Coordinates of C-alpha atoms and ligand atoms in Angstrom, one line a residue:
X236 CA 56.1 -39.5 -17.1
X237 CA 57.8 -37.5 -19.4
X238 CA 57.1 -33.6 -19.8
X239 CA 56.0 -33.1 -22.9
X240 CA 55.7 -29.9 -24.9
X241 CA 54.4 -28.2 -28.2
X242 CA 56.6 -28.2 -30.5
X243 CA 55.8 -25.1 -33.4
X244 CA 58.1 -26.7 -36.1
X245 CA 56.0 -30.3 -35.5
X246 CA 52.7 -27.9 -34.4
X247 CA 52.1 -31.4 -31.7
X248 CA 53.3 -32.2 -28.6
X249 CA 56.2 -33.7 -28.3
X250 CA 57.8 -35.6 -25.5
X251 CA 61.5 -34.1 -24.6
X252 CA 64.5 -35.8 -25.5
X253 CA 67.4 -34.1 -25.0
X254 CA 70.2 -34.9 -26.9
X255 CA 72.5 -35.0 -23.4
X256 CA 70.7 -36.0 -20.4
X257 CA 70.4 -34.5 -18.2
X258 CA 71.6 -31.0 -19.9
X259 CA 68.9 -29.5 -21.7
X260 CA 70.4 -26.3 -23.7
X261 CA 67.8 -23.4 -23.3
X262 CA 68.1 -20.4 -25.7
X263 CA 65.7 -17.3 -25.2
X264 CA 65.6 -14.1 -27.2
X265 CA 66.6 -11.7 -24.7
X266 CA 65.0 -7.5 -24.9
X267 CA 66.4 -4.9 -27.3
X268 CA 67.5 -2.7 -24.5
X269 CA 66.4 0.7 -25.9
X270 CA 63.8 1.1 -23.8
X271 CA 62.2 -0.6 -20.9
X272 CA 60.1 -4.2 -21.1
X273 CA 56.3 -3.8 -21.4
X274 CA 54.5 -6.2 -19.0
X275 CA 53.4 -7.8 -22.7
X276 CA 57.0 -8.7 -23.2
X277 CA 57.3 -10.1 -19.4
X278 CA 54.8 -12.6 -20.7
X279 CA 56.6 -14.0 -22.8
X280 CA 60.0 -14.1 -20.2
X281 CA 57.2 -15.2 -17.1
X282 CA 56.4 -18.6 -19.5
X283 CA 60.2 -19.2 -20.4
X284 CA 61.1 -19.3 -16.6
X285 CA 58.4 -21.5 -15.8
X286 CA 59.4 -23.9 -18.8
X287 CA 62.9 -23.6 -16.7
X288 CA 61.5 -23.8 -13.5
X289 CA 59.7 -27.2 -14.5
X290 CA 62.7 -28.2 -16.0
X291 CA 64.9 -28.1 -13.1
X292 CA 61.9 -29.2 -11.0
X293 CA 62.1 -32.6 -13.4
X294 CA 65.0 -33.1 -12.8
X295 CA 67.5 -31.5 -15.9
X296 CA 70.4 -29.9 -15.8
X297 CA 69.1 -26.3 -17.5
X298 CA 72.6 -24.1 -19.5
X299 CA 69.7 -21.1 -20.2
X300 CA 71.8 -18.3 -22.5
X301 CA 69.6 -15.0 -22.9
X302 CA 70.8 -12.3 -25.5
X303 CA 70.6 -9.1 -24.7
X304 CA 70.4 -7.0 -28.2
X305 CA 72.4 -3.4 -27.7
X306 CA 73.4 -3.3 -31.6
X307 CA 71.1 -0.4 -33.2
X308 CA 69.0 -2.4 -35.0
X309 CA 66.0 -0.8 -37.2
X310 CA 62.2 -1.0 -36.2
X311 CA 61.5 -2.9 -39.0
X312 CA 61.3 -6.5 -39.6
X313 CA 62.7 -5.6 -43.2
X314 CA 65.6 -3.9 -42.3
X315 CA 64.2 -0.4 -42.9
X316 CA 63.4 2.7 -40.9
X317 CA 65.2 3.9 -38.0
X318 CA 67.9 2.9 -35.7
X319 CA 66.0 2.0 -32.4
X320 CA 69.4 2.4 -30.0
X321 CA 69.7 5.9 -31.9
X322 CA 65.8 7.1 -30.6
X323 CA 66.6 6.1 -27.2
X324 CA 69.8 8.1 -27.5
X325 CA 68.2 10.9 -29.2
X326 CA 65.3 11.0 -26.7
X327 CA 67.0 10.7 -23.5
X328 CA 70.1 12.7 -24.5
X329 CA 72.6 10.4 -23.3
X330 CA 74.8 7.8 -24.8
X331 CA 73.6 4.8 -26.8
X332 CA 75.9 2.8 -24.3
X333 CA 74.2 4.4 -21.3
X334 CA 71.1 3.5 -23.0
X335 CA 71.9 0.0 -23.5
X336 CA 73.0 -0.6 -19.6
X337 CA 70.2 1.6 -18.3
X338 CA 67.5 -0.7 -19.8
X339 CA 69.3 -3.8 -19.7
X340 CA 69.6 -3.1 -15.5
X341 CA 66.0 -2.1 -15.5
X342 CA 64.9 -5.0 -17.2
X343 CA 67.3 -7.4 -14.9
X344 CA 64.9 -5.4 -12.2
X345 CA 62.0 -7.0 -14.2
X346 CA 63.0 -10.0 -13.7
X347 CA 63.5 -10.1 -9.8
X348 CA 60.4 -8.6 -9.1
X349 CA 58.7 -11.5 -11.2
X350 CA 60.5 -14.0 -9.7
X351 CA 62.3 -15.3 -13.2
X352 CA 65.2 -17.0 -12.6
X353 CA 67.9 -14.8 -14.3
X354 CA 69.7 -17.4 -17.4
X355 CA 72.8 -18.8 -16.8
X356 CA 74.7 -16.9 -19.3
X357 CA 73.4 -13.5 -20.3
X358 CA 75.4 -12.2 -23.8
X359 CA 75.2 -8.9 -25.9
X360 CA 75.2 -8.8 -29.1
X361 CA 77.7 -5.9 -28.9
X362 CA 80.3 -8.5 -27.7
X363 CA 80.3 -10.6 -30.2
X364 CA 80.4 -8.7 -33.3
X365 CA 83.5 -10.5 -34.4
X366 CA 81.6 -13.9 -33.9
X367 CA 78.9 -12.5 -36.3
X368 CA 81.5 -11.6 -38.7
X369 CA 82.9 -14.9 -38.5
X370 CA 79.7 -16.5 -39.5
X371 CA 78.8 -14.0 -42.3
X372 CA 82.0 -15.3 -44.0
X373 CA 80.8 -19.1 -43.4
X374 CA 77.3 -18.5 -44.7
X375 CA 79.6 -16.5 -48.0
X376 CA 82.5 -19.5 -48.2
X377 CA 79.3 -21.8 -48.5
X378 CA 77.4 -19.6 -51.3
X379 CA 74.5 -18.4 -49.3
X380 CA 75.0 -15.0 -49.6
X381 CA 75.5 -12.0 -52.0
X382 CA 76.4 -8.2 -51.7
X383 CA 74.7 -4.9 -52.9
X384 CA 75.4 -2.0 -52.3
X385 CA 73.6 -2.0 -49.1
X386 CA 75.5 -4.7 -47.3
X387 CA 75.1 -8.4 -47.3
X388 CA 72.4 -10.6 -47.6
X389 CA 70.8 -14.2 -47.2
X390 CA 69.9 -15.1 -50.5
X391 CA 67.0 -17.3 -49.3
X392 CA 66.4 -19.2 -52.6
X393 CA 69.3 -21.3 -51.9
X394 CA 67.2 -23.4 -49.6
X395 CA 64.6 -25.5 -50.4
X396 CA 63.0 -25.6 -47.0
X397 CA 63.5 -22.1 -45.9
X398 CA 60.5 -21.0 -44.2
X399 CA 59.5 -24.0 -42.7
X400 CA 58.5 -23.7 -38.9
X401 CA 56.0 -20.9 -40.3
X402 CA 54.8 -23.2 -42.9
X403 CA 55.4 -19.6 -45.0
X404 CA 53.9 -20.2 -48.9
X405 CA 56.7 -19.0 -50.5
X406 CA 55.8 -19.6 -53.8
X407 CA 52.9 -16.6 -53.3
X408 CA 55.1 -14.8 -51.2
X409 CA 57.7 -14.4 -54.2
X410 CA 54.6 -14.2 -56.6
X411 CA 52.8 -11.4 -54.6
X412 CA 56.5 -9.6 -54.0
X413 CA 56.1 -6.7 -56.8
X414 CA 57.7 -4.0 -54.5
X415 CA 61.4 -4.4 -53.4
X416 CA 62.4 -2.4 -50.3
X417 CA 65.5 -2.5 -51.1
X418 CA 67.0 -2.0 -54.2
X419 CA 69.0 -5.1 -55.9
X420 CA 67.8 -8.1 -53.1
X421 CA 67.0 -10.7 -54.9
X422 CA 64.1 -12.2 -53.5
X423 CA 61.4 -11.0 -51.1
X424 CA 62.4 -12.7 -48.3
X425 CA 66.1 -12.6 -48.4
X426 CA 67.1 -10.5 -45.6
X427 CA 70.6 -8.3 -44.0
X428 CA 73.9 -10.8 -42.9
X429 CA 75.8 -7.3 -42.8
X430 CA 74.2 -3.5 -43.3
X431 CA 76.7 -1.0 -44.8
X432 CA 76.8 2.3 -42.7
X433 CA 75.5 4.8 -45.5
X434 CA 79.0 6.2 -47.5
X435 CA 78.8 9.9 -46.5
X436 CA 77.5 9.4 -42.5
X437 CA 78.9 8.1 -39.6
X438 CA 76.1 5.7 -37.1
X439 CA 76.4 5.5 -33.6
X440 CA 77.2 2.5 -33.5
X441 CA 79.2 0.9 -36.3
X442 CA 82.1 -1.9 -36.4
X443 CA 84.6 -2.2 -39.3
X444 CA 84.1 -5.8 -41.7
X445 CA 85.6 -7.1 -44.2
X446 CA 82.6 -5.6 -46.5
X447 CA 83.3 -2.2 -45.0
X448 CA 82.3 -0.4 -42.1
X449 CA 78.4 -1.1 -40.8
X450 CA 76.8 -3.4 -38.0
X451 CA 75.1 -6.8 -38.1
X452 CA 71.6 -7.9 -39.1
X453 CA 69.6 -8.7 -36.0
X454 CA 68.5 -12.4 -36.9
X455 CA 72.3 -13.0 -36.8
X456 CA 73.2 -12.4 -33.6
X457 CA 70.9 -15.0 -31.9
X458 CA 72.3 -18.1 -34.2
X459 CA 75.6 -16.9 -33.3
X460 CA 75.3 -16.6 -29.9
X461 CA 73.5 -19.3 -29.5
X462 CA 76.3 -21.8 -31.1
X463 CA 78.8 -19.9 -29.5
X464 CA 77.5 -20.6 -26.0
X465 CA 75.2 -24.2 -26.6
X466 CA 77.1 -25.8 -29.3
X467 CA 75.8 -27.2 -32.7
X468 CA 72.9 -28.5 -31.0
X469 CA 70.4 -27.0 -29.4
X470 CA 67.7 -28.6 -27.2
X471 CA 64.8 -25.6 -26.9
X472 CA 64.5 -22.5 -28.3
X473 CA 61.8 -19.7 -27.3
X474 CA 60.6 -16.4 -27.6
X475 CA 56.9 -15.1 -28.4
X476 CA 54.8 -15.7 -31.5
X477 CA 55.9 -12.9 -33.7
X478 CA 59.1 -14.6 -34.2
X479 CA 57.9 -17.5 -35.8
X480 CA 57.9 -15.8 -39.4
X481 CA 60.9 -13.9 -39.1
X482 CA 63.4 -13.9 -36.6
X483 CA 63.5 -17.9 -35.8
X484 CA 63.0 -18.5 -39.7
X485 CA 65.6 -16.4 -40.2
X486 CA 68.1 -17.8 -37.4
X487 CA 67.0 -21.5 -38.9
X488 CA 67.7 -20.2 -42.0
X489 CA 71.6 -18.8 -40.9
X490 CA 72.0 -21.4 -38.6
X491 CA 71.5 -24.8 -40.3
X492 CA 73.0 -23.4 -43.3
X493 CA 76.4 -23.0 -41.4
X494 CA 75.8 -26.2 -39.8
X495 CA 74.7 -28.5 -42.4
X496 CA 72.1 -30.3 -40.1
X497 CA 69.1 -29.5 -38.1
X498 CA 69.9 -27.2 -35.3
X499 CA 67.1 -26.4 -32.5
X500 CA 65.2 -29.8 -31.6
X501 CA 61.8 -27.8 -30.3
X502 CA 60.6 -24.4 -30.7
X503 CA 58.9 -22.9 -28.4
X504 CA 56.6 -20.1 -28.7
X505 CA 54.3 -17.7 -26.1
X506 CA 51.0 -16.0 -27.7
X507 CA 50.5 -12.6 -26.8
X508 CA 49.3 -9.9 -24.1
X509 CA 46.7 -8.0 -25.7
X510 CA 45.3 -5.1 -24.0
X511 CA 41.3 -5.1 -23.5
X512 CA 39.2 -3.4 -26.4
X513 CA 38.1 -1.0 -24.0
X514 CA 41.0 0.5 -22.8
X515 CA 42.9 0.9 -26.3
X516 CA 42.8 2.8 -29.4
X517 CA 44.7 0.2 -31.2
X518 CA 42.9 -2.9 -32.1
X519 CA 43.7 -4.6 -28.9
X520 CA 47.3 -4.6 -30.1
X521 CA 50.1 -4.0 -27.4
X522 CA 52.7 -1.4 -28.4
X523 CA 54.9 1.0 -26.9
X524 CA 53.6 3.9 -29.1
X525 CA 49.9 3.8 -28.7
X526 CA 48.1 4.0 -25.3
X527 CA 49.5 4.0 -22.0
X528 CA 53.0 2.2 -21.6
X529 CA 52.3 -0.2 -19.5
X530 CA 55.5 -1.8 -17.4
X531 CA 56.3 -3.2 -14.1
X532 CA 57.2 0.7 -12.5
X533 CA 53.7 1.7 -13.7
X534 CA 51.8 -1.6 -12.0
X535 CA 53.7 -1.0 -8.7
X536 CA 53.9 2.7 -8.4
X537 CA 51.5 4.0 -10.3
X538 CA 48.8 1.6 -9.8
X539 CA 50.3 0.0 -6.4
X540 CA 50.0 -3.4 -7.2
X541 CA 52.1 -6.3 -5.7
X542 CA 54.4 -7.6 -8.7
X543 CA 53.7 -10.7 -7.9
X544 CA 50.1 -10.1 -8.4
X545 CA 51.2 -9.9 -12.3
X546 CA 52.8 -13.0 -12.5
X547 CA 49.3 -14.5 -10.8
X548 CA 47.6 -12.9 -13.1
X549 CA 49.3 -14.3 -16.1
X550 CA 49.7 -18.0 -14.3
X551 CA 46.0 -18.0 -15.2
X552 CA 45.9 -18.0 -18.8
X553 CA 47.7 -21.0 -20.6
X554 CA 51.0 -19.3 -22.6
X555 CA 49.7 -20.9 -26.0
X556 CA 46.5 -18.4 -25.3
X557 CA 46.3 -15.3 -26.5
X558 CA 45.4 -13.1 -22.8
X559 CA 43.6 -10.3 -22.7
X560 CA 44.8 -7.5 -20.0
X561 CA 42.4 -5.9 -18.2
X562 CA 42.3 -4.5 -14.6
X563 CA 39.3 -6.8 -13.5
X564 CA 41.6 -9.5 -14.1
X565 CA 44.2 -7.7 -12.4
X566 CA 42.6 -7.1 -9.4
X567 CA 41.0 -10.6 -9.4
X568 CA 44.4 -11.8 -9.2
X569 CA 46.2 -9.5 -6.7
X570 CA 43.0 -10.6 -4.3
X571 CA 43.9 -14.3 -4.9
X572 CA 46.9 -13.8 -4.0
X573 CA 46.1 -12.0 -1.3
X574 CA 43.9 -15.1 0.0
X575 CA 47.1 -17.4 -0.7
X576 CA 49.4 -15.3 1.8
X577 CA 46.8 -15.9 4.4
X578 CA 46.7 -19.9 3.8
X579 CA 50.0 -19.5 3.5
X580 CA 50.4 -17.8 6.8
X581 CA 48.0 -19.9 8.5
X582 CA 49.3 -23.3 7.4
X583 CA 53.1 -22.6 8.2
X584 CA 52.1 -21.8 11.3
X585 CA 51.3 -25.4 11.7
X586 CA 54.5 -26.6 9.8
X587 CA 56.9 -28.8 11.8
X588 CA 59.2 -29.2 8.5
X589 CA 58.2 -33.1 8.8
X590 CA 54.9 -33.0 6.7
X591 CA 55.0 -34.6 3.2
X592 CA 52.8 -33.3 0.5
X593 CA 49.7 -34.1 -0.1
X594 CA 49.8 -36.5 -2.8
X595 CA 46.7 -36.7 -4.9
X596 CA 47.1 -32.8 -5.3
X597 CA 50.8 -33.3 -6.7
X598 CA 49.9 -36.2 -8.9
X599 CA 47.4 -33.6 -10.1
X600 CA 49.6 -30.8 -10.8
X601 CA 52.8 -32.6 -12.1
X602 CA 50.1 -34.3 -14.7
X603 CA 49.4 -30.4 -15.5
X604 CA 52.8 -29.7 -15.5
X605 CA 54.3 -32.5 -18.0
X606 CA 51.2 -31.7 -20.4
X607 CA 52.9 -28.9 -22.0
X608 CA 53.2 -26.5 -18.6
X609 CA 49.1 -26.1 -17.8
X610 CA 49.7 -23.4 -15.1
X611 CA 45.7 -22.5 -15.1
X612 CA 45.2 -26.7 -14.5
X613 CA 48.4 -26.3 -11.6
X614 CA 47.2 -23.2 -9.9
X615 CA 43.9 -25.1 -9.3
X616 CA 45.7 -28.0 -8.2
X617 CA 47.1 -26.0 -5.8
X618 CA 43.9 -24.3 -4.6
X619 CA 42.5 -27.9 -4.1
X620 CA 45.3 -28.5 -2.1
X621 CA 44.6 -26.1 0.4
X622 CA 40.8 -26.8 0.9
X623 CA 42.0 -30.4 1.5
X624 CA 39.5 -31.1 4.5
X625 CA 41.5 -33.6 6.0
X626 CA 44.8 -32.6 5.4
X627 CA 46.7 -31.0 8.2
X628 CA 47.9 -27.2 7.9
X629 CA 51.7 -28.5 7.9
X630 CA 50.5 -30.4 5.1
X631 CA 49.1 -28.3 3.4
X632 CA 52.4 -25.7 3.6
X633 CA 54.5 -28.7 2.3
X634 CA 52.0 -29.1 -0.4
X635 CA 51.9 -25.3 -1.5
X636 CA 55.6 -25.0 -1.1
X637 CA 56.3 -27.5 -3.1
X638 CA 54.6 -26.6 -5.9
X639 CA 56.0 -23.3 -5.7
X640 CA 59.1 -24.3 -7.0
X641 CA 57.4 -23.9 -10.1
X642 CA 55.0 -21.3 -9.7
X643 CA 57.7 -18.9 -8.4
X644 CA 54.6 -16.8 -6.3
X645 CA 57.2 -16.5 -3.3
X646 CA 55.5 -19.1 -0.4
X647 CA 59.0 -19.1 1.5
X648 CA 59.3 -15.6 1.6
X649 CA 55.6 -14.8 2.6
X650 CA 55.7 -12.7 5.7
X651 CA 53.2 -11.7 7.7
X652 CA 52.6 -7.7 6.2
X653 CA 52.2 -9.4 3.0
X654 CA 48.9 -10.7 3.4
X655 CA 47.9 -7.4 3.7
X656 CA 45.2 -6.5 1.0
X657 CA 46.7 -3.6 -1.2
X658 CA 44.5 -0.8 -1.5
X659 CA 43.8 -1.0 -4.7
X660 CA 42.1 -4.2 -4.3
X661 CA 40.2 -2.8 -1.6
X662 CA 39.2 0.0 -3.3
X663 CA 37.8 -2.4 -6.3
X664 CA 35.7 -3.8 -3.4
X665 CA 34.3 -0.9 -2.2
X666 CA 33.4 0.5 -5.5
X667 CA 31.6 -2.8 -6.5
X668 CA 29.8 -2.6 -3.3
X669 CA 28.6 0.7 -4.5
X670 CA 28.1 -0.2 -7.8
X671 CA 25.8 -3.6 -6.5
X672 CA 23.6 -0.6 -4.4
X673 CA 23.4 1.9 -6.9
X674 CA 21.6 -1.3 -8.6
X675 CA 19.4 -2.1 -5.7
X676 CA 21.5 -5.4 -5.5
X677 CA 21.6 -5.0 -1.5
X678 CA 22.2 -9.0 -0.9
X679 CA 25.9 -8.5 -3.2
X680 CA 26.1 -5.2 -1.3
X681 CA 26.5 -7.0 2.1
X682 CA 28.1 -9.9 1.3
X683 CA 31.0 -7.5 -0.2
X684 CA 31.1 -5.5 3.1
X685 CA 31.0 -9.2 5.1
X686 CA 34.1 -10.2 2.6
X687 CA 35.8 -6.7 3.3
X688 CA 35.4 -6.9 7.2
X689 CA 37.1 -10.9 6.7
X690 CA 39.9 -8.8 5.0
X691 CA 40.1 -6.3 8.1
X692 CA 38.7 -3.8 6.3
X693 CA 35.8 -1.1 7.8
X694 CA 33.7 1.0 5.2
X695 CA 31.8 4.0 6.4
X696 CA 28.5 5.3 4.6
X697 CA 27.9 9.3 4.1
X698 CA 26.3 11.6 2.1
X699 CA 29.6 12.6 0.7
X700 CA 30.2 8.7 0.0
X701 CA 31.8 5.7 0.7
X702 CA 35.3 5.6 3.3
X703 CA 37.1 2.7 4.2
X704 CA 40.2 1.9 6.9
X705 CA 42.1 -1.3 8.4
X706 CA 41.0 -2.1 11.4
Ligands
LIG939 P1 61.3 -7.4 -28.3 O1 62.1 -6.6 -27.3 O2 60.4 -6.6 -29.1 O3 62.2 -8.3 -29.1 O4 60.4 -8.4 -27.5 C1 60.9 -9.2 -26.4 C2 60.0 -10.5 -26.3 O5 58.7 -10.2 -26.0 C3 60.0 -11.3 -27.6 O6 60.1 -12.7 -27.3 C4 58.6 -11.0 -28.2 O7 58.2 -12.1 -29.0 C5 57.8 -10.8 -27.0 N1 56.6 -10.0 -27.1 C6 56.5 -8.8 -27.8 N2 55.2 -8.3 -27.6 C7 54.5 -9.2 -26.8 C8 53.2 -9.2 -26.3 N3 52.3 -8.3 -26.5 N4 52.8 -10.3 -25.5 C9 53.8 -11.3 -25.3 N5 55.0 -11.3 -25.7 C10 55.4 -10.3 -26.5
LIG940 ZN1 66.5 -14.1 -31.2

């Protein structure tokens, strides 16, 4: 059984074939380290590691290369507006290099407390700006490019399939074009190879060219690195939807231009976080500007839930579904969880290290594995696994742990404290139990308090409210 997996340049499934068995090359866009990750961009890095993690667990040999973008690049997709490195400089008065490795450790923080394997090579863009040079002038020797006053650019005309893994209509995009951003590009979609540092100011962060001094467009540094680090080839490339239109079009665009061939087999993309209607004044869109922030610190310290409870959370939802955040959902996962540490608990404790798995449950969730990484369809496989009625508790562990190789929840490492409820689940509990009474709903009422006093938890009734404490 092969794994197979959607493909957005085929839009099907496709089985894998990588071009040198067992090595599959693995190329993610890294974070632009000017602030920290949201828990929308974990998403995206929680469904590459399991694509890694089910990799390894069938069997290939994963070379995973992350970028990590320090160069200042501007908010917009068209190479306008401001300098993002600058406004973390700017806000948090300290260096844009301080910046850079502040949020670059914080987000390598991210990643442990989700349990994402870290990539095998990690680069910055900041390190290879000769490299990115060095490409510029291939993409120029060959034609591709042309230079205004502004810096250098990807004349996009030049290619008669540019645009194709977004399917983009670019006959009405050049036809609906009537404003130019930028004065003297060509056509609407050609975009920055090089951006000149304005005449009369100096940048943070600028690097002398042979057009002059100014810093690389941001498409660029992925297709370089990339190359640099996987070869001409590349197996699997991913990052979230957004980049479909511009960023991967853009690196195709660079890329097979410098090559002369196709370069990236399968591309690989994961739909978005959205945050619940209810809680956001932005059209359910996830930002850093609008509404609260939300990242990993905030879950844990503000809102005291296990990180592992987000990666549960998110295991629920397939990664080519759009996924809707909402504390409900939250707190339906961190209880899960909390029911899996006790399973866990209980089975190990009848683990002699000799049991096999059980294997109708793994022929279930390797079937939901290969068919394009069905985590919702794996997680219940699991579940069934430990209601197995005839299955012994060492069983059962073997089972769980096994599959944990690619759900990364942390079986091994379950210890006994863990399976302690966190208080914010318990205090979701108790305010449903009050919320079922306040609705005369007395049978829900009990059978909450029944499931609390299961969880070793005690509520007390008074005038002044409801209490609760472990017992
Ligand atoms: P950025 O730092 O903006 O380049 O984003 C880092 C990664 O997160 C990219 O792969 C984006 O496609 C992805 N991403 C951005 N916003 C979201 C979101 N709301 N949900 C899931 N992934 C996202
Ligand atoms: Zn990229």
């Amino acid at each position: 059984m092969s794994i197979t997996l959607y493909n957005t340049m085929t839009r099907s499934k496709d089985p894998l074939t990588p071009r040198d068995a067992p090595r599959v090359s693995l190329y993610t866009c890294g974070p632009t380290v000017y602030n920290y990750a949201h828990i929308g961009n974990l998403r995206t890095y929680v469904f590459e590691d399991i694509l890694r993690r089910a990799l390894l667990y069938r069997g290939y040999e994963v070379n995973h290369v992350m970028n990590v973008t320090d160069v200042g690049h501007l908010v917009s997709d068209a190479d306008e507006g401001e300098d993002k490195m600058a406004l973390g400089a700017e806000r948090e008065g300290k260096t844009v290099w301080e910046i850079a490795q502040f949020y670059w450790d914080a987000f390598r923080k991210d990643l442990e407390r989700l349990n994402i394997i870290e990539p095998t090579v990690w680069c910055r863009a900041t390190d290879h700006i000769d490299d990115q040079i060095k490409q510029v002038r291939i993409l120029e020797e060959k034609g591709f490019t042309y230079t205004i006053d502004d810096g250098v650019y990807f004349d996009t005309s030049k290619l008669s399939d540019y645009g194709k893994l977004a399917r983009l209509d670019i006959s009405g995009l050049r036809a609906g074009a009537r404003i130019e951003v930028t004065e003297g590009k060509r056509n609407y979609t050609d975009f920055a190879l090089w951006k000149l540092s304005p005449p009369d100011s100096r940048r943070l962060m600028e690097w002398e060219s042979p057009w002059g001094m100014g810093f690389p467009g941001w498409h660029l540094e992925c297709s370089t690195m990339a190359m640099r680090y996987l070869g001409e080839h590349l197996d699997i490339h991913c990052g979230g939807i957004d980049h479909i239109a511009v960023h991967h079009t853009n690196e195709i665009a660079q890329a097979e231009s410098a090559l002369g061939h196709e370069w990236t087999k399968c591309w690989m993309h994961g739909e978005f976080l959205t945050m619940a209607k209810s809680d956001d004044s932005d059209g359910g869109k996830m930002s850093k500007s609008t509404g609260e922030f939300l990242t990993m610190d905030v879950l844990i310290d503000k809102y005291d839930y296990d990180p592992i409870a987000y990666r549960y959370f998110l295991l629920g939802a397939h990664y080519r579904q759009q996924l809707a955040f909402s504390w409900e959902g939250m707190d339906g996962a961190a209880s899960a969880l909390a029911r899996l540490k006790r399973t866990v608990l209980e089975a190990r404790a009848g683990y002699t290290g000799s049991e096999q798995p059980i294997s109708v449950c793994m022929d279930e969730f390797d079937a939901a594995v290969v068919d394009d990484l069905n985590m919702p369809r794996a997680l219940a496989a699991m579940w069934k696994a430990a209601k197995t009625p005839n299955a012994s508790p060492g069983e059962i562990y073997a089972t769980i742990l096994h599959m944990d190789r690619i759900l990364g929840l942390g079986v091994k490492e379950m210890a006994p404290a863990d399976a302690d409820t966190s208080d914010a689940e318990i205090d979701a509990l108790v305010e449903a139990r009050t919320t079922a009474r306040a609705a005369k709903d007395y049978a829900r009422g009990d059978e909450i308090r029944d499931q609390l006093a299961e969880m070793g938890v005690e509520i007390m009734d008074s005038p002044e409210g409801t209490t609760w404490r472990r017992i």
